[in-house]
GROMACS .gro file of N, CA and C in nm:
model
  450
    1UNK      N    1  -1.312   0.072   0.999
    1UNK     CA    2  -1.218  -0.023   0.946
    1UNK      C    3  -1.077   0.032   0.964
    2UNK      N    4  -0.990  -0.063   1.012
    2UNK     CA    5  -0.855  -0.035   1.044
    2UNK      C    6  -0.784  -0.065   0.909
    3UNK      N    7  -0.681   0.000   0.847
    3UNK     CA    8  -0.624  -0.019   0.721
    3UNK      C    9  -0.465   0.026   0.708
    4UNK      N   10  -0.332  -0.116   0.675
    4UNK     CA   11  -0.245  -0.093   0.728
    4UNK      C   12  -0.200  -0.073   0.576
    5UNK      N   13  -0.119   0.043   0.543
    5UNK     CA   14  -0.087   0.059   0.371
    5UNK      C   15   0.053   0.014   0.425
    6UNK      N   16   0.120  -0.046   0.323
    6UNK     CA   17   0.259  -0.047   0.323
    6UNK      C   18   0.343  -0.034   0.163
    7UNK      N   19   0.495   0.051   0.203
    7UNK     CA   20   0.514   0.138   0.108
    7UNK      C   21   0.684   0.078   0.096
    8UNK      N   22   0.735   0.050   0.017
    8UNK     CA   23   0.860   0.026   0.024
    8UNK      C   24   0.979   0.112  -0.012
    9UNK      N   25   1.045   0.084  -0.078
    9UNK     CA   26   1.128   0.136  -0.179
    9UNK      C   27   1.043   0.238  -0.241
   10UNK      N   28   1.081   0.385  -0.252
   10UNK     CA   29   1.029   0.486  -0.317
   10UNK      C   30   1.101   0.546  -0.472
   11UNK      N   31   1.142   0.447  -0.529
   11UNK     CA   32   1.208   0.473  -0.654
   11UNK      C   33   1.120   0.519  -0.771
   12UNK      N   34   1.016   0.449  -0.819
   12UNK     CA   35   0.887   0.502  -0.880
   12UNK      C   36   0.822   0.593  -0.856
   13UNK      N   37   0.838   0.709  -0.963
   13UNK     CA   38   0.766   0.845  -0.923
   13UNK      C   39   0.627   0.808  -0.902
   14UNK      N   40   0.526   0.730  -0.944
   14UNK     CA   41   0.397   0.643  -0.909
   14UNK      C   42   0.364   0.630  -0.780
   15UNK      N   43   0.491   0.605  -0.702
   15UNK     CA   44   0.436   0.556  -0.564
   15UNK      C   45   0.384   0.663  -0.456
   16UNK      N   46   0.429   0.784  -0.467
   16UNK     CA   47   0.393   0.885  -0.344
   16UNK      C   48   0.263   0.918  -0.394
   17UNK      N   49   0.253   0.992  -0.493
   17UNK     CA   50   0.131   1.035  -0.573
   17UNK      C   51   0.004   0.894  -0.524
   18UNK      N   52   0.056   0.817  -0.563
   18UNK     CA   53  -0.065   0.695  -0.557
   18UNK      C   54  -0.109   0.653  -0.395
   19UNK      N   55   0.003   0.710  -0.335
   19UNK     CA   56  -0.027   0.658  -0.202
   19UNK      C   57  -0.118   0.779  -0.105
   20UNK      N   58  -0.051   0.914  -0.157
   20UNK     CA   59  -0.118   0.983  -0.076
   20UNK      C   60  -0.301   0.974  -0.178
   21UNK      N   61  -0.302   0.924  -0.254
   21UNK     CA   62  -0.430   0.929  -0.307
   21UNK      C   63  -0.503   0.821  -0.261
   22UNK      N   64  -0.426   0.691  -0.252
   22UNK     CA   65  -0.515   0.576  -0.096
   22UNK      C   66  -0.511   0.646  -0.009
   23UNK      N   67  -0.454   0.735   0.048
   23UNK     CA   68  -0.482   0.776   0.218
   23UNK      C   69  -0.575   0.827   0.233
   24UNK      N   70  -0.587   0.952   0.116
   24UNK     CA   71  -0.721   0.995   0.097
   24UNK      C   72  -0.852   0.942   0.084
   25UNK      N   73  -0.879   0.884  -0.031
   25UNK     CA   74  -0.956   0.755  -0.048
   25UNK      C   75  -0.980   0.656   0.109
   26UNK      N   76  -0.936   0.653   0.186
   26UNK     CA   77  -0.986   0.560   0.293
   26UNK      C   78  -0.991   0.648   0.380
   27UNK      N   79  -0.949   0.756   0.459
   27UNK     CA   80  -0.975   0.832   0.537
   27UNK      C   81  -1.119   0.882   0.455
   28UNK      N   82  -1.136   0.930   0.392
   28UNK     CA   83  -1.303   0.977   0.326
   28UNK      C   84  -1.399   0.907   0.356
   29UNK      N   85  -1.374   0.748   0.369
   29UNK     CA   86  -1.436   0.642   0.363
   29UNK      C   87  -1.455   0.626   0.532
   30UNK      N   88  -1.402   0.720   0.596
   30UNK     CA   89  -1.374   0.665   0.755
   30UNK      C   90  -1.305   0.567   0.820
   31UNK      N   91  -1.211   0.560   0.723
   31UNK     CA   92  -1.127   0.448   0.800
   31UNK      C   93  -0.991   0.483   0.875
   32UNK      N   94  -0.945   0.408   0.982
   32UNK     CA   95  -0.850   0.430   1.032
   32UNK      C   96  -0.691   0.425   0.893
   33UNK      N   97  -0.638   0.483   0.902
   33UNK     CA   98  -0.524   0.449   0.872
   33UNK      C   99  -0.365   0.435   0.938
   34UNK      N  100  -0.276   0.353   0.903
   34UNK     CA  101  -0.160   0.321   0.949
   34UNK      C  102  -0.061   0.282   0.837
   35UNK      N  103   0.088   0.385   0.813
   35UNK     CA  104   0.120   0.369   0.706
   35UNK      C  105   0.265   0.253   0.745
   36UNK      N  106   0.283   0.193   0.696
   36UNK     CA  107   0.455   0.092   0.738
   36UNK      C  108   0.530   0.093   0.602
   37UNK      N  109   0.605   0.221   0.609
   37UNK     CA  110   0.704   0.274   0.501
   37UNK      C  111   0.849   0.259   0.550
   38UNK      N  112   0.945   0.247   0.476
   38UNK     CA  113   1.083   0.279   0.442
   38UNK      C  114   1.096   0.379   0.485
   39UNK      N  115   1.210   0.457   0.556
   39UNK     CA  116   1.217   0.572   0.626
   39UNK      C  117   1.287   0.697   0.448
   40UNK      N  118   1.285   0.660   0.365
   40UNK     CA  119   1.275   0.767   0.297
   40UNK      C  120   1.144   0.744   0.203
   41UNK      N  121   1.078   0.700   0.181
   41UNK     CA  122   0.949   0.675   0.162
   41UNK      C  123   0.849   0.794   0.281
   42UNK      N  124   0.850   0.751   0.325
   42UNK     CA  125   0.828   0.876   0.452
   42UNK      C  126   0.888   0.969   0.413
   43UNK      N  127   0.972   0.982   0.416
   43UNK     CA  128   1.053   1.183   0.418
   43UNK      C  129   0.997   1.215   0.281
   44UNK      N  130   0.938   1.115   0.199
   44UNK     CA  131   0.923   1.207   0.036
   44UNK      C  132   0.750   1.234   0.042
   45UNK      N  133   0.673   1.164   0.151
   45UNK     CA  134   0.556   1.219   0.209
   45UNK      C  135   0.541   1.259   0.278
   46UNK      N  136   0.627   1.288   0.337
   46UNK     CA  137   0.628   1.450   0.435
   46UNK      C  138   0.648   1.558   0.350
   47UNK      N  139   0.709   1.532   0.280
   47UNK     CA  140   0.753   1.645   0.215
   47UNK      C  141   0.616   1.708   0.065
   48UNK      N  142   0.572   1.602   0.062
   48UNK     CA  143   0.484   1.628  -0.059
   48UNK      C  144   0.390   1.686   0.017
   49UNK      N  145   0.359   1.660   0.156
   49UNK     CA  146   0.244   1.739   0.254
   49UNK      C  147   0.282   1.774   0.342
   50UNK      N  148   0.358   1.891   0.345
   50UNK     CA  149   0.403   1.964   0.465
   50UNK      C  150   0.323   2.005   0.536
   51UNK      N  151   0.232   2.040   0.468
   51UNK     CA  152   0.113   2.102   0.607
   51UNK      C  153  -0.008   1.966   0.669
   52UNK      N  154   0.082   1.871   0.622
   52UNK     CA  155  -0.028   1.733   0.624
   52UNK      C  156  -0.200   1.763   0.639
   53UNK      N  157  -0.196   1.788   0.498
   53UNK     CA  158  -0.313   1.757   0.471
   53UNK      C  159  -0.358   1.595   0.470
   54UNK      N  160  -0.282   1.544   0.398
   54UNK     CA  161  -0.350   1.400   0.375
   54UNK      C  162  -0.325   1.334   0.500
   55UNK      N  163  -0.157   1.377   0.559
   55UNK     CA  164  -0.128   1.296   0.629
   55UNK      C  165  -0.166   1.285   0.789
   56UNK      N  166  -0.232   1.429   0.818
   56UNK     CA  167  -0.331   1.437   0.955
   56UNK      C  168  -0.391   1.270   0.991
   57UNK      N  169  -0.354   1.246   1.129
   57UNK     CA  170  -0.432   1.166   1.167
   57UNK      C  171  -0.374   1.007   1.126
   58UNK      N  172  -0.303   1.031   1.038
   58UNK     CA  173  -0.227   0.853   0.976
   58UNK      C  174  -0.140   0.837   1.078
   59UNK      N  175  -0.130   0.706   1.151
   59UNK     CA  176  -0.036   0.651   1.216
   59UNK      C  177   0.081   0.583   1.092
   60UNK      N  178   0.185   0.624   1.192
   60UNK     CA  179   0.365   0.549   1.098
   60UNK      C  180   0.410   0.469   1.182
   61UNK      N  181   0.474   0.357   1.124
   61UNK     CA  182   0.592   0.273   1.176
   61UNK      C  183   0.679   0.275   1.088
   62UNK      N  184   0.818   0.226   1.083
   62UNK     CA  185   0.962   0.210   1.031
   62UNK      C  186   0.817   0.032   0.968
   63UNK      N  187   0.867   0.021   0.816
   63UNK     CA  188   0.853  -0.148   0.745
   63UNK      C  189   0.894  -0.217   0.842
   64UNK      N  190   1.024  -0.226   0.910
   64UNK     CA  191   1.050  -0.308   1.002
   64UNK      C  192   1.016  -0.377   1.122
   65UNK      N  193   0.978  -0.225   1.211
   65UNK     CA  194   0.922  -0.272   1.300
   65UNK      C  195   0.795  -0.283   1.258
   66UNK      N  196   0.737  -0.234   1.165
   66UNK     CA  197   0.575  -0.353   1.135
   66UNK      C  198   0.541  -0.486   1.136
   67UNK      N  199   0.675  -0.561   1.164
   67UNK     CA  200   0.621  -0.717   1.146
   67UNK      C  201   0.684  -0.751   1.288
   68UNK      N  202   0.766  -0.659   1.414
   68UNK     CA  203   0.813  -0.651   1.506
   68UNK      C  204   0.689  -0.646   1.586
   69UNK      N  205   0.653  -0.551   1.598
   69UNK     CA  206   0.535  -0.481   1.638
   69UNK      C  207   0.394  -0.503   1.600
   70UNK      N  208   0.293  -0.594   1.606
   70UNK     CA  209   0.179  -0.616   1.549
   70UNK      C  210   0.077  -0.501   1.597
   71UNK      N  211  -0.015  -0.477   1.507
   71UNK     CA  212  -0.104  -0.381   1.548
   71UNK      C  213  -0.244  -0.495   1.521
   72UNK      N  214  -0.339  -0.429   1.585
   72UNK     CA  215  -0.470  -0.498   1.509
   72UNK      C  216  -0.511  -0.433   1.386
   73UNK      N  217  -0.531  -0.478   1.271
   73UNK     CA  218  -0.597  -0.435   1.167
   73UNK      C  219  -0.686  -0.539   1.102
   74UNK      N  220  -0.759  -0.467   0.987
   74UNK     CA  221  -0.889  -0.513   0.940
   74UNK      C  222  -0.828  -0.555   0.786
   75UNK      N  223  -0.721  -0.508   0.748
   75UNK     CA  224  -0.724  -0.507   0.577
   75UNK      C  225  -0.570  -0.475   0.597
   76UNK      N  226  -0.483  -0.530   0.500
   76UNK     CA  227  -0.370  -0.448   0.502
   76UNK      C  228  -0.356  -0.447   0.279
   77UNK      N  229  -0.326  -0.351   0.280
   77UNK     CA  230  -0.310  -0.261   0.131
   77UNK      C  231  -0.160  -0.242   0.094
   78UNK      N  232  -0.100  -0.307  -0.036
   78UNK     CA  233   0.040  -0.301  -0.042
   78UNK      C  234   0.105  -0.230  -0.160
   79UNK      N  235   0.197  -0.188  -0.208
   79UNK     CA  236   0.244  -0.153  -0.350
   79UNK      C  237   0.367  -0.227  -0.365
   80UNK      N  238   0.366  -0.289  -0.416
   80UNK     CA  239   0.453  -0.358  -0.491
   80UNK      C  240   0.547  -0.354  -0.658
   81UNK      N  241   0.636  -0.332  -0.633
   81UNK     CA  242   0.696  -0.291  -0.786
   81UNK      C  243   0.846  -0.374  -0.810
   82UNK      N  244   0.862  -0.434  -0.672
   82UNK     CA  245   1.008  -0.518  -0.682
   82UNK      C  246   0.998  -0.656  -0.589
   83UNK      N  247   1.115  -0.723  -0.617
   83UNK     CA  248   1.066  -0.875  -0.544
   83UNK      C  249   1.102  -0.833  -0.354
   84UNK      N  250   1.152  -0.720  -0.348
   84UNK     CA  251   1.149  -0.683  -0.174
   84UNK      C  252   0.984  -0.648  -0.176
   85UNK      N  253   0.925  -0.575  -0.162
   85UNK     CA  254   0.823  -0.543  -0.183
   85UNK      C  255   0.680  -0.649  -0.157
   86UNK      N  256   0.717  -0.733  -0.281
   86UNK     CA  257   0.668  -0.863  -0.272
   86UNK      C  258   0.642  -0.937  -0.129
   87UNK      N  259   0.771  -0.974  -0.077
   87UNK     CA  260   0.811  -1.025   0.043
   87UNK      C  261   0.785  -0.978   0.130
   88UNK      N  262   0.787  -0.839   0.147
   88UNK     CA  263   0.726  -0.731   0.250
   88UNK      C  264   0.592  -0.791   0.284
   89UNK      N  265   0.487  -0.810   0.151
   89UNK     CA  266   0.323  -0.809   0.174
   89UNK      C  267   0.341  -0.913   0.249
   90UNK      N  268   0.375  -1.073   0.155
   90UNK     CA  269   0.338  -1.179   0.223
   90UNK      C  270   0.370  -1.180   0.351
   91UNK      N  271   0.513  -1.133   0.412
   91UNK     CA  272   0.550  -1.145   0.542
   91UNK      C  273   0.404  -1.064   0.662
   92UNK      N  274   0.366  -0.951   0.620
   92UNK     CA  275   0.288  -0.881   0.639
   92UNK      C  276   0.135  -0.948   0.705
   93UNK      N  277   0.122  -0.997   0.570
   93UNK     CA  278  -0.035  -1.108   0.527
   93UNK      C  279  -0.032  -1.187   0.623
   94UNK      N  280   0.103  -1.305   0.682
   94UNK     CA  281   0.150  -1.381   0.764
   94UNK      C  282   0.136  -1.359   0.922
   95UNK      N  283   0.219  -1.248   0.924
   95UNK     CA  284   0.233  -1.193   1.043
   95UNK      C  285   0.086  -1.122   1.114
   96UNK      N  286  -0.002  -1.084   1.061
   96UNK     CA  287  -0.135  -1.020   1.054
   96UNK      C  288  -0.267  -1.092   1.054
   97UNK      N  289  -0.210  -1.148   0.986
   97UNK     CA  290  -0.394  -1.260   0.938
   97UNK      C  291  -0.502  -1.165   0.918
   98UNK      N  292  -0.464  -1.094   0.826
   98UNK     CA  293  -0.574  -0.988   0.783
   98UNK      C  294  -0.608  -1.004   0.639
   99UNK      N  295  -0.678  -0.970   0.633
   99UNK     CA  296  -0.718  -0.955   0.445
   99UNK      C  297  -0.621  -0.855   0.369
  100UNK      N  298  -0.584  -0.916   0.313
  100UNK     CA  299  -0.408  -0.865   0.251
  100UNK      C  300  -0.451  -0.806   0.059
  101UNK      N  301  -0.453  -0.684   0.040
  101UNK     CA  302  -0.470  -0.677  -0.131
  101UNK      C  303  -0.349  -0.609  -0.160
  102UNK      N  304  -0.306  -0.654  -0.319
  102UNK     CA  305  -0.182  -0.618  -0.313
  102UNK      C  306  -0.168  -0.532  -0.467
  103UNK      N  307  -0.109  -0.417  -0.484
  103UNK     CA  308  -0.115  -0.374  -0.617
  103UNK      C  309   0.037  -0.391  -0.684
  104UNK      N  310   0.009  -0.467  -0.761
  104UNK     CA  311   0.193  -0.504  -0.813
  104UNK      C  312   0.192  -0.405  -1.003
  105UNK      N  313   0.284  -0.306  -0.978
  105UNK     CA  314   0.301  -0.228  -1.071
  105UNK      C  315   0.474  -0.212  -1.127
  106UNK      N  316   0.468  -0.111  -1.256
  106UNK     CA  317   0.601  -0.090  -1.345
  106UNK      C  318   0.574  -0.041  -1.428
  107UNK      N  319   0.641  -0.044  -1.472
  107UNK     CA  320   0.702   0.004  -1.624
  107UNK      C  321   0.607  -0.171  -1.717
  108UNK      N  322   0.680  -0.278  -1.660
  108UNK     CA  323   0.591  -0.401  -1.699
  108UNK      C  324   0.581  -0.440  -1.600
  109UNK      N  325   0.449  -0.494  -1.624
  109UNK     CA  326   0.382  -0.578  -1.469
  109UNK      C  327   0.451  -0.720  -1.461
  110UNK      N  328   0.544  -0.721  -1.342
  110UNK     CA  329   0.561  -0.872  -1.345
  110UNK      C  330   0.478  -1.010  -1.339
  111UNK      N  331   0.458  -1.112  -1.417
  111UNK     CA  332   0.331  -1.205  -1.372
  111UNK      C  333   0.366  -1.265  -1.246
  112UNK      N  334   0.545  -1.272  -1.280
  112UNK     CA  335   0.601  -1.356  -1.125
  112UNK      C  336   0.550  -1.306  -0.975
  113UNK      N  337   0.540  -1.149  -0.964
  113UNK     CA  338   0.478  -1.117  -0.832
  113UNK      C  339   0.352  -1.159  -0.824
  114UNK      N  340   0.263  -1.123  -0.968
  114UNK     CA  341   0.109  -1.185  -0.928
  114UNK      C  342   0.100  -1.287  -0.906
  115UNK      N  343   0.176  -1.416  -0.939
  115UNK     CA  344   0.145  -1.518  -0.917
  115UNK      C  345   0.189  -1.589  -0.733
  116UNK      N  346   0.278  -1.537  -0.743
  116UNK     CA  347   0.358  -1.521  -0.566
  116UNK      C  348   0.253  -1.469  -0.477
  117UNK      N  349   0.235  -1.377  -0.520
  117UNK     CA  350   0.088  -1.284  -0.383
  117UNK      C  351  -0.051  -1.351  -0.430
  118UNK      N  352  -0.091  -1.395  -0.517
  118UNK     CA  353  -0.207  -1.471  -0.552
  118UNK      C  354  -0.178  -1.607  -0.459
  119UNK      N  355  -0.080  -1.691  -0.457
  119UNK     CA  356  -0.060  -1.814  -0.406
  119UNK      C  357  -0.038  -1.813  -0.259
  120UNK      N  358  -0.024  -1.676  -0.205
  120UNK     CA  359  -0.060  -1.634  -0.047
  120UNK      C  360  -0.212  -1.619  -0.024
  121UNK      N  361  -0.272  -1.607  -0.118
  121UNK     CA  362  -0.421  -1.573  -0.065
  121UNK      C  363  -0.406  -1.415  -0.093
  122UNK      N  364  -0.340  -1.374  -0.137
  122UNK     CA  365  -0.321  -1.214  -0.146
  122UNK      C  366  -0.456  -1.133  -0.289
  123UNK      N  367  -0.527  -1.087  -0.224
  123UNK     CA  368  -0.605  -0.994  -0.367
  123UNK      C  369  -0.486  -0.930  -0.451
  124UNK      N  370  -0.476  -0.945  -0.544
  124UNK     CA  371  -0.397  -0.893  -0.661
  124UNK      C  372  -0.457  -0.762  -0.731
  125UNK      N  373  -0.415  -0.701  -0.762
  125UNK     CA  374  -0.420  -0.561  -0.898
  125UNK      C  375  -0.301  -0.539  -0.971
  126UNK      N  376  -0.320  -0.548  -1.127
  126UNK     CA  377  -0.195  -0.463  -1.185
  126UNK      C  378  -0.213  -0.321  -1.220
  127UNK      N  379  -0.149  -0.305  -1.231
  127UNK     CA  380  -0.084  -0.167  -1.346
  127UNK      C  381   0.023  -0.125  -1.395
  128UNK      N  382  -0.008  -0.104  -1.529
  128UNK     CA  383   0.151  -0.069  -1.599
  128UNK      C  384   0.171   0.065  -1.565
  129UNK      N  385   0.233   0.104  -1.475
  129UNK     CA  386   0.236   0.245  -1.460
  129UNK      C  387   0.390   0.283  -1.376
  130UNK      N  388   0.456   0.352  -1.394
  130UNK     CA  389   0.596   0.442  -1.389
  130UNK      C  390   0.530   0.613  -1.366
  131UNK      N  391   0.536   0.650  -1.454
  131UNK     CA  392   0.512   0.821  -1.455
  131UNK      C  393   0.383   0.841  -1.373
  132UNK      N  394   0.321   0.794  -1.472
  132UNK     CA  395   0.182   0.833  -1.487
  132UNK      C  396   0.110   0.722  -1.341
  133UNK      N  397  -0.007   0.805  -1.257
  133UNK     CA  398  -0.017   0.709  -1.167
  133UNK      C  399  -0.139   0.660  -1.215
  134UNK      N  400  -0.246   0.752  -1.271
  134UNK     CA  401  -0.365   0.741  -1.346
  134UNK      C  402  -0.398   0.565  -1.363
  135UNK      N  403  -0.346   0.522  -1.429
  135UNK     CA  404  -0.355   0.342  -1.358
  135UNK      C  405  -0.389   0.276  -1.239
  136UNK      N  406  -0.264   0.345  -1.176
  136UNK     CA  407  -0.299   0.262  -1.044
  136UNK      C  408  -0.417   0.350  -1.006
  137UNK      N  409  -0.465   0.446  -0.979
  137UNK     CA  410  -0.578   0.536  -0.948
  137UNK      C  411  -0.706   0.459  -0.983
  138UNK      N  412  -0.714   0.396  -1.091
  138UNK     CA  413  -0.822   0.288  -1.101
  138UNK      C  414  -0.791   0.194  -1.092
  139UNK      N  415  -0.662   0.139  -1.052
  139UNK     CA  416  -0.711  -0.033  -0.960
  139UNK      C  417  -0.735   0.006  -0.821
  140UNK      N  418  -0.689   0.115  -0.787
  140UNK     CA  419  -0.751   0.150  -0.637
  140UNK      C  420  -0.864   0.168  -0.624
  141UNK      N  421  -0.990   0.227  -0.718
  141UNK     CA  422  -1.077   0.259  -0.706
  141UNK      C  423  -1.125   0.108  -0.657
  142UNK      N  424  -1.096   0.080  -0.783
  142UNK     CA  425  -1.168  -0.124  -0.793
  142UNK      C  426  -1.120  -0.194  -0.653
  143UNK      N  427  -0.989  -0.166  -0.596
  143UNK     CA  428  -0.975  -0.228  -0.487
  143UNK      C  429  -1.052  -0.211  -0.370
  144UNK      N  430  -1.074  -0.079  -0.397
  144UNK     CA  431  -1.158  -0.047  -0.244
  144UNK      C  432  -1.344  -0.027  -0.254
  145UNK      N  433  -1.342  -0.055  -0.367
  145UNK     CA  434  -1.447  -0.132  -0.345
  145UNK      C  435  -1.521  -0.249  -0.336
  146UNK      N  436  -1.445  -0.319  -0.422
  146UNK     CA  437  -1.417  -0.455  -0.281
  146UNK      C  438  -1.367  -0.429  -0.176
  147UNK      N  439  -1.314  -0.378  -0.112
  147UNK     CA  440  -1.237  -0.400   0.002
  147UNK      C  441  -1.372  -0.364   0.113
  148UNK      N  442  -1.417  -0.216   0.049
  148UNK     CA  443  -1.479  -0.139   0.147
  148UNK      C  444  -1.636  -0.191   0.167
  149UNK      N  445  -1.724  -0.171   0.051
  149UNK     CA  446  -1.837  -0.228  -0.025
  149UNK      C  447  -1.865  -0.328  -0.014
  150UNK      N  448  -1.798  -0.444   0.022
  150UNK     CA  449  -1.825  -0.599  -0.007
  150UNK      C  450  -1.954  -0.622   0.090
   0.00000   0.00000   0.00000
């Protein structure tokens, strides 16, 4: 399975932690991965794995050219915490025609994003989570097993 994560805005200490823990989580699983991050989103996972452990083997694009550039994929996986973010997936979901799940998180979970990425056809997950990623860590679990398992 091909699996395209996409990462936006890296303002939430939640997001690196949570992401290199999907990379993990689906590479274990045998899946391809491909990450379409913000170019400092990237530099703060490079930096968390300098010796790329997690990050061995993950293909990168610039967010941008991800909707420039189509790849084939099987699933694309999103984090969401702001209304860019948001827009990112659906454009994504659009541009792809892939099975699109989306984890929309904070400090408070907005209903407005769930209801926006739900009305794309988008799989939804919340979590109230900022610091602590432990949240999102179990809607990921739950996501990928639907995702993976089904």
């Amino acid at each position: 399975m091909r699996v395209l994560v996409i990462i936006g805005c890296p303002e939430p200490p939640v997001l690196v932690p949570s992401t290199i823990y999907l990379l993990n989580m689906l590479k274990n699983r045998g899946c391809e991965v491909i990450l379409s991050a913000n170019p400092a989103a990237l530099k703060l996972l490079e930096t968390a794995d300098p010796e790329r452990y997690y990050l061995k083997g993950v293909g990168f694009q610039d967010i941008e050219m991800g909707l420039k550039n189509r790849l084939e994929v099987d699933a694309i996986v999103g984090f969401a915490h702001n209304d860019a973010a948001v827009n990112y997936i659906i454009s994504y979901k659009s541009v792809y025609d892939a099975k699109t799940y989306a984890i929309v998180f904070g400090r408070e979970v907005k209903k407005e994003y769930i209801e926006d990425l739900e009305e794309e056809g988008i799989t939804t997950y919340s979590a109230r989570a900022f610091h602590n990623p432990i949240p999102i860590v179990a809607k990921l679990k739950e996501m990928l097993r639907e995702m993976i398992f089904k």
